[in-house]
Amino acid sequence: MTTTVVRTQARPSQERLPGAWGLGLQRGALEIRQFFRQRDQVVFTFAFPVVFLFLFASIFSDDVRGAGVTASQLYVPAMMAAGIMSTSFQSLGISIAIERDEKALRRLRGTPMPPTAYFLGKIWLVLVTGLMETAILLAVGTAFYDVDLPSSAQKWFDFAWIFALGLTACALLGIAISSVPKSGKSATSVVVLPFLVLQFISGVYISIDTIPDWMLNIGALFPLKWMCQGLRGVFLPESAQVLEQAGSWEFGRIALVLGAWCVGGLALCLLTFRWKNRRDG
């Protein structure tokens, strides 16, 4: 009697794919490397607000009556807020629209990569560039325009949450507006125009006490005005709050508005984001 030995071959263990957070971190590293390889984009991104700060601070350098600050000091936190929005809202709004037009998003959607990882990669990119932009403007402001660094932990805490909420809200709005342009070629015009208008009615280029109330009320509907106001409250003395529309920094309201825009921006992204152009079906 013969016995048959049945040999079972063990199945090779399947490699476990990284999770969305791990892939998002890898995607973020790739986005950052690609950004810094484009030297002209790097120079333009970081130099643009610094050049505008120098121009406006040189033209308007007189003391602001009753505020205890100079006009040039007012421009430093305002340009920091504009820089944060530039590296998030404007950058994502244009780059994602171009990637969609070039069908890069469509190809990514066909891979096993979770969609969350793609957006996490973009968030890592705007976080790094936003921090660098802010650090550069803060260094210029303290070195040339006598802006003092916060002397208390509370002020630094205020700076941290204003930066985090503002960057998040603007990044989400950038992702949402990326679906508006019909093509990558029109993305710059579609995204830059509202950003430019907001800078004028939110206290970036023009002092808040000289802007008509109806313009301020429109600007108050969007994050930039509150980011400017919050950063002025962090880096300027208390005497400067008399220039604000309400006569105070209103940190509580700033947190509510920016937090609401984070929630609203996320809802807009979920409702409007597309992986391919309208003409592709």
Coordinates of C-alpha atoms in Angstrom, one line a residue:
M1 CA 0.0 0.0 0.0
T2 CA 1.4 3.3 -1.0
T3 CA 0.7 6.5 0.7
T4 CA 0.5 9.7 -1.2
V5 CA 2.0 12.7 0.4
V6 CA 0.3 15.8 -0.5
R7 CA 2.6 18.8 -0.2
T8 CA 1.0 22.1 0.3
Q9 CA 2.9 25.1 -0.8
A10 CA 2.6 28.1 1.4
R11 CA 1.2 31.2 -0.3
P12 CA 3.6 34.1 -0.3
S13 CA 2.4 36.7 2.2
Q14 CA 1.0 39.8 0.5
E15 CA 2.9 42.9 1.2
R16 CA 0.7 45.4 3.1
L17 CA 0.2 48.6 1.3
P18 CA 1.0 51.9 3.2
G19 CA -2.0 53.7 4.6
A20 CA -3.4 57.0 3.4
W21 CA -1.3 58.9 5.9
G22 CA 1.9 57.2 4.9
L23 CA 1.2 57.7 1.2
G24 CA 0.2 61.3 1.8
L25 CA 3.6 61.9 3.5
Q26 CA 5.4 60.3 0.5
R27 CA 3.2 62.3 -1.9
G28 CA 4.0 65.5 0.1
A29 CA 7.7 64.9 -0.2
L30 CA 7.3 64.4 -3.9
E31 CA 5.3 67.6 -4.3
I32 CA 7.9 69.6 -2.3
R33 CA 10.8 68.2 -4.4
Q34 CA 9.0 69.1 -7.6
F35 CA 8.3 72.6 -6.3
F36 CA 11.9 73.3 -5.5
R37 CA 13.2 71.9 -8.8
Q38 CA 11.4 74.8 -10.6
R39 CA 13.7 77.6 -9.6
D40 CA 11.8 80.4 -11.3
Q41 CA 8.6 79.4 -9.5
V42 CA 10.4 79.3 -6.1
V43 CA 11.9 82.7 -6.7
F44 CA 8.6 84.2 -7.8
T45 CA 6.6 82.6 -4.9
F46 CA 8.9 83.8 -2.1
A47 CA 10.1 87.1 -3.7
F48 CA 6.7 88.5 -4.8
P49 CA 5.3 89.5 -1.3
V50 CA 8.7 90.7 -0.2
V51 CA 9.0 93.0 -3.2
F52 CA 5.5 94.4 -2.6
L53 CA 6.3 94.9 1.1
F54 CA 9.4 96.8 0.2
L55 CA 7.6 99.0 -2.3
F56 CA 4.6 99.9 -0.1
A57 CA 6.7 100.3 3.0
S58 CA 9.0 102.6 1.2
I59 CA 6.2 104.7 -0.3
F60 CA 4.1 104.8 3.0
S61 CA 6.6 105.1 5.8
D62 CA 5.1 107.9 8.0
D63 CA 3.7 107.4 11.5
V64 CA 0.0 106.5 11.7
R65 CA -1.6 109.1 13.9
G66 CA -2.9 107.8 17.2
A67 CA -1.9 104.2 16.5
G68 CA 1.7 104.1 17.8
V69 CA 3.0 102.4 14.7
T70 CA 4.3 103.4 11.3
A71 CA 2.5 102.6 8.0
S72 CA 5.4 100.3 7.0
Q73 CA 4.8 98.3 10.2
L74 CA 1.2 97.8 9.2
Y75 CA 2.2 96.2 6.0
V76 CA 4.3 93.5 7.5
P77 CA 1.5 91.3 9.1
A78 CA -0.8 92.1 6.1
M79 CA 1.8 90.8 3.7
M80 CA 2.3 87.8 5.8
A81 CA -1.4 87.0 5.6
A82 CA -1.3 87.6 1.8
G83 CA 1.7 85.3 1.6
I84 CA -0.1 82.5 3.4
M85 CA -3.1 82.8 1.0
S86 CA -0.7 83.0 -2.0
T87 CA 1.0 79.7 -1.1
S88 CA -2.3 77.9 -0.4
F89 CA -5.3 79.4 -2.2
Q90 CA -3.6 80.7 -5.3
S91 CA -1.0 77.9 -5.6
L92 CA -3.4 75.1 -5.3
G93 CA -6.1 76.7 -7.4
I94 CA -3.8 77.0 -10.3
S95 CA -1.7 73.9 -10.0
I96 CA -4.6 71.5 -9.5
A97 CA -6.5 73.0 -12.5
I98 CA -3.4 72.5 -14.7
E99 CA -2.9 68.9 -13.4
R100 CA -6.6 68.2 -14.2
D101 CA -6.2 69.7 -17.7
E102 CA -3.1 67.6 -18.4
K103 CA -5.1 64.5 -17.2
A104 CA -2.6 63.9 -14.4
L105 CA -5.5 63.7 -11.9
R106 CA -7.3 61.2 -14.1
R107 CA -4.3 58.9 -14.2
L108 CA -3.8 59.2 -10.4
R109 CA -7.4 58.3 -9.8
G110 CA -6.8 55.1 -11.7
T111 CA -4.0 54.0 -9.4
P112 CA -4.5 52.2 -6.0
M113 CA -3.5 55.4 -4.2
P114 CA -6.3 56.6 -1.9
P115 CA -7.7 60.0 -3.0
T116 CA -6.9 61.3 0.5
A117 CA -3.2 60.8 0.0
Y118 CA -3.2 63.2 -3.0
F119 CA -4.8 65.9 -0.9
L120 CA -2.6 65.3 2.0
G121 CA 0.4 65.7 -0.3
K122 CA -0.9 69.1 -1.3
I123 CA -1.4 70.1 2.3
W124 CA 2.2 69.2 3.1
L125 CA 3.3 71.3 0.2
V126 CA 1.4 74.4 1.3
L127 CA 2.4 73.9 4.9
V128 CA 6.1 73.9 4.1
T129 CA 5.9 76.8 1.6
G130 CA 3.6 78.8 3.9
L131 CA 5.9 78.5 6.8
M132 CA 8.9 79.5 4.7
E133 CA 7.1 82.5 3.2
T134 CA 6.0 83.6 6.7
A135 CA 9.5 83.2 8.1
I136 CA 11.0 85.3 5.3
L137 CA 8.5 88.1 5.7
L138 CA 8.9 88.1 9.5
A139 CA 12.7 88.2 9.2
V140 CA 12.4 91.2 6.8
G141 CA 9.9 92.9 9.0
T142 CA 11.9 92.6 12.2
A143 CA 15.2 93.5 10.4
F144 CA 14.1 96.5 8.4
Y145 CA 10.7 97.8 9.7
D146 CA 11.1 97.5 13.5
V147 CA 8.4 94.9 14.0
D148 CA 8.8 93.3 17.3
L149 CA 8.5 89.5 17.9
P150 CA 5.8 88.5 20.4
S151 CA 7.1 88.6 23.9
S152 CA 4.5 86.2 25.5
A153 CA 3.5 82.6 25.0
Q154 CA -0.1 83.7 24.4
K155 CA 0.8 85.8 21.4
W156 CA 2.8 82.9 19.9
F157 CA -0.2 80.6 20.5
D158 CA -2.5 83.2 18.8
F159 CA 0.0 83.2 15.8
A160 CA 0.0 79.4 15.6
W161 CA -3.8 79.0 15.5
I162 CA -4.3 81.9 13.1
F163 CA -1.7 80.4 10.8
A164 CA -3.1 76.9 11.0
L165 CA -6.7 77.9 10.5
G166 CA -6.0 80.5 7.8
L167 CA -3.7 78.1 5.9
T168 CA -6.3 75.3 6.1
A169 CA -9.2 77.5 5.0
C170 CA -7.3 79.0 2.1
A171 CA -6.0 75.6 1.0
L172 CA -9.5 74.1 0.9
L173 CA -10.8 77.1 -1.0
G174 CA -7.9 76.7 -3.4
I175 CA -8.9 73.1 -4.0
A176 CA -12.5 74.1 -4.5
I177 CA -11.8 77.0 -6.9
S178 CA -9.6 74.7 -9.0
S179 CA -12.8 73.2 -10.5
V180 CA -13.9 76.6 -11.8
P181 CA -11.4 77.2 -14.7
K182 CA -12.5 75.4 -17.9
S183 CA -8.8 74.7 -18.8
G184 CA -5.3 75.0 -17.3
K185 CA -4.6 78.0 -19.5
S186 CA -7.4 80.0 -17.9
A187 CA -6.6 79.0 -14.3
T188 CA -4.3 81.9 -13.6
S189 CA -6.8 84.5 -14.6
V190 CA -9.7 82.8 -12.8
V191 CA -7.8 82.4 -9.5
V192 CA -5.6 85.5 -9.4
L193 CA -8.4 88.1 -10.0
P194 CA -10.5 87.3 -6.9
F195 CA -7.3 87.0 -4.8
L196 CA -6.1 90.5 -6.0
V197 CA -9.5 92.1 -5.3
L198 CA -9.5 90.6 -1.8
Q199 CA -6.1 92.0 -1.1
F200 CA -7.4 95.5 -1.7
I201 CA -10.6 95.2 0.3
S202 CA -9.1 93.2 3.2
G203 CA -6.4 95.7 4.4
V204 CA -3.4 94.3 2.7
Y205 CA -2.5 97.2 0.4
I206 CA -4.7 99.9 1.8
S207 CA -5.0 100.7 5.5
I208 CA -8.2 99.3 7.0
D209 CA -9.3 102.8 8.3
T210 CA -9.4 104.2 4.8
I211 CA -11.5 101.5 3.1
P212 CA -15.2 102.2 2.8
D213 CA -17.4 100.2 5.2
W214 CA -19.3 98.4 2.4
M215 CA -16.0 97.1 1.0
L216 CA -14.9 96.0 4.4
N217 CA -18.2 94.2 4.9
I218 CA -17.6 92.3 1.7
G219 CA -14.0 91.5 2.6
A220 CA -15.2 90.3 6.1
L221 CA -17.0 87.4 4.3
F222 CA -13.6 85.9 3.4
P223 CA -10.6 84.6 5.4
L224 CA -8.0 87.1 4.3
K225 CA -9.4 90.1 6.2
W226 CA -9.5 88.1 9.4
M227 CA -6.0 86.7 8.9
C228 CA -4.7 90.3 8.4
Q229 CA -6.4 91.5 11.5
G230 CA -5.3 88.6 13.6
L231 CA -1.6 88.9 12.6
R232 CA -1.8 92.6 13.3
G233 CA -3.0 91.7 16.8
V234 CA 0.0 89.4 17.2
F235 CA 2.8 91.6 15.9
L236 CA 1.6 95.2 16.6
P237 CA 1.1 97.0 19.9
E238 CA -2.3 97.3 21.5
S239 CA -2.5 100.9 20.5
A240 CA -2.8 99.9 16.9
Q241 CA -6.2 98.2 17.4
V242 CA -7.9 101.6 17.1
L243 CA -7.4 101.3 13.4
E244 CA -9.6 98.2 13.1
Q245 CA -13.2 98.5 12.1
A246 CA -14.5 97.3 15.5
G247 CA -11.7 99.1 17.4
S248 CA -10.3 95.8 18.8
W249 CA -8.5 92.7 17.5
E250 CA -11.6 90.4 18.0
F251 CA -9.6 87.2 18.3
G252 CA -12.7 85.2 19.2
R253 CA -14.5 86.3 16.0
I254 CA -11.4 85.6 14.0
A255 CA -11.3 82.0 15.3
L256 CA -15.0 81.5 14.5
V257 CA -14.8 82.9 11.0
L258 CA -11.6 81.0 10.0
G259 CA -13.0 77.8 11.6
A260 CA -16.3 78.2 9.7
W261 CA -14.3 78.6 6.5
C262 CA -12.4 75.4 7.2
V263 CA -15.8 73.6 7.5
G264 CA -17.3 75.4 4.5
G265 CA -14.2 74.9 2.4
L266 CA -14.2 71.2 3.0
A267 CA -17.9 71.1 2.1
L268 CA -17.2 73.0 -1.2
C269 CA -14.3 70.6 -2.0
L270 CA -16.6 67.5 -1.5
L271 CA -19.3 69.1 -3.7
T272 CA -17.3 70.5 -6.5
F273 CA -14.0 68.6 -6.9
R274 CA -13.6 66.7 -10.1
W275 CA -10.8 64.3 -11.3
K276 CA -11.3 65.2 -15.0
N277 CA -12.4 68.1 -17.1
R278 CA -16.0 68.7 -18.1
R279 CA -15.2 67.9 -21.7
D280 CA -13.9 64.5 -20.7
G281 CA -17.3 63.5 -19.3

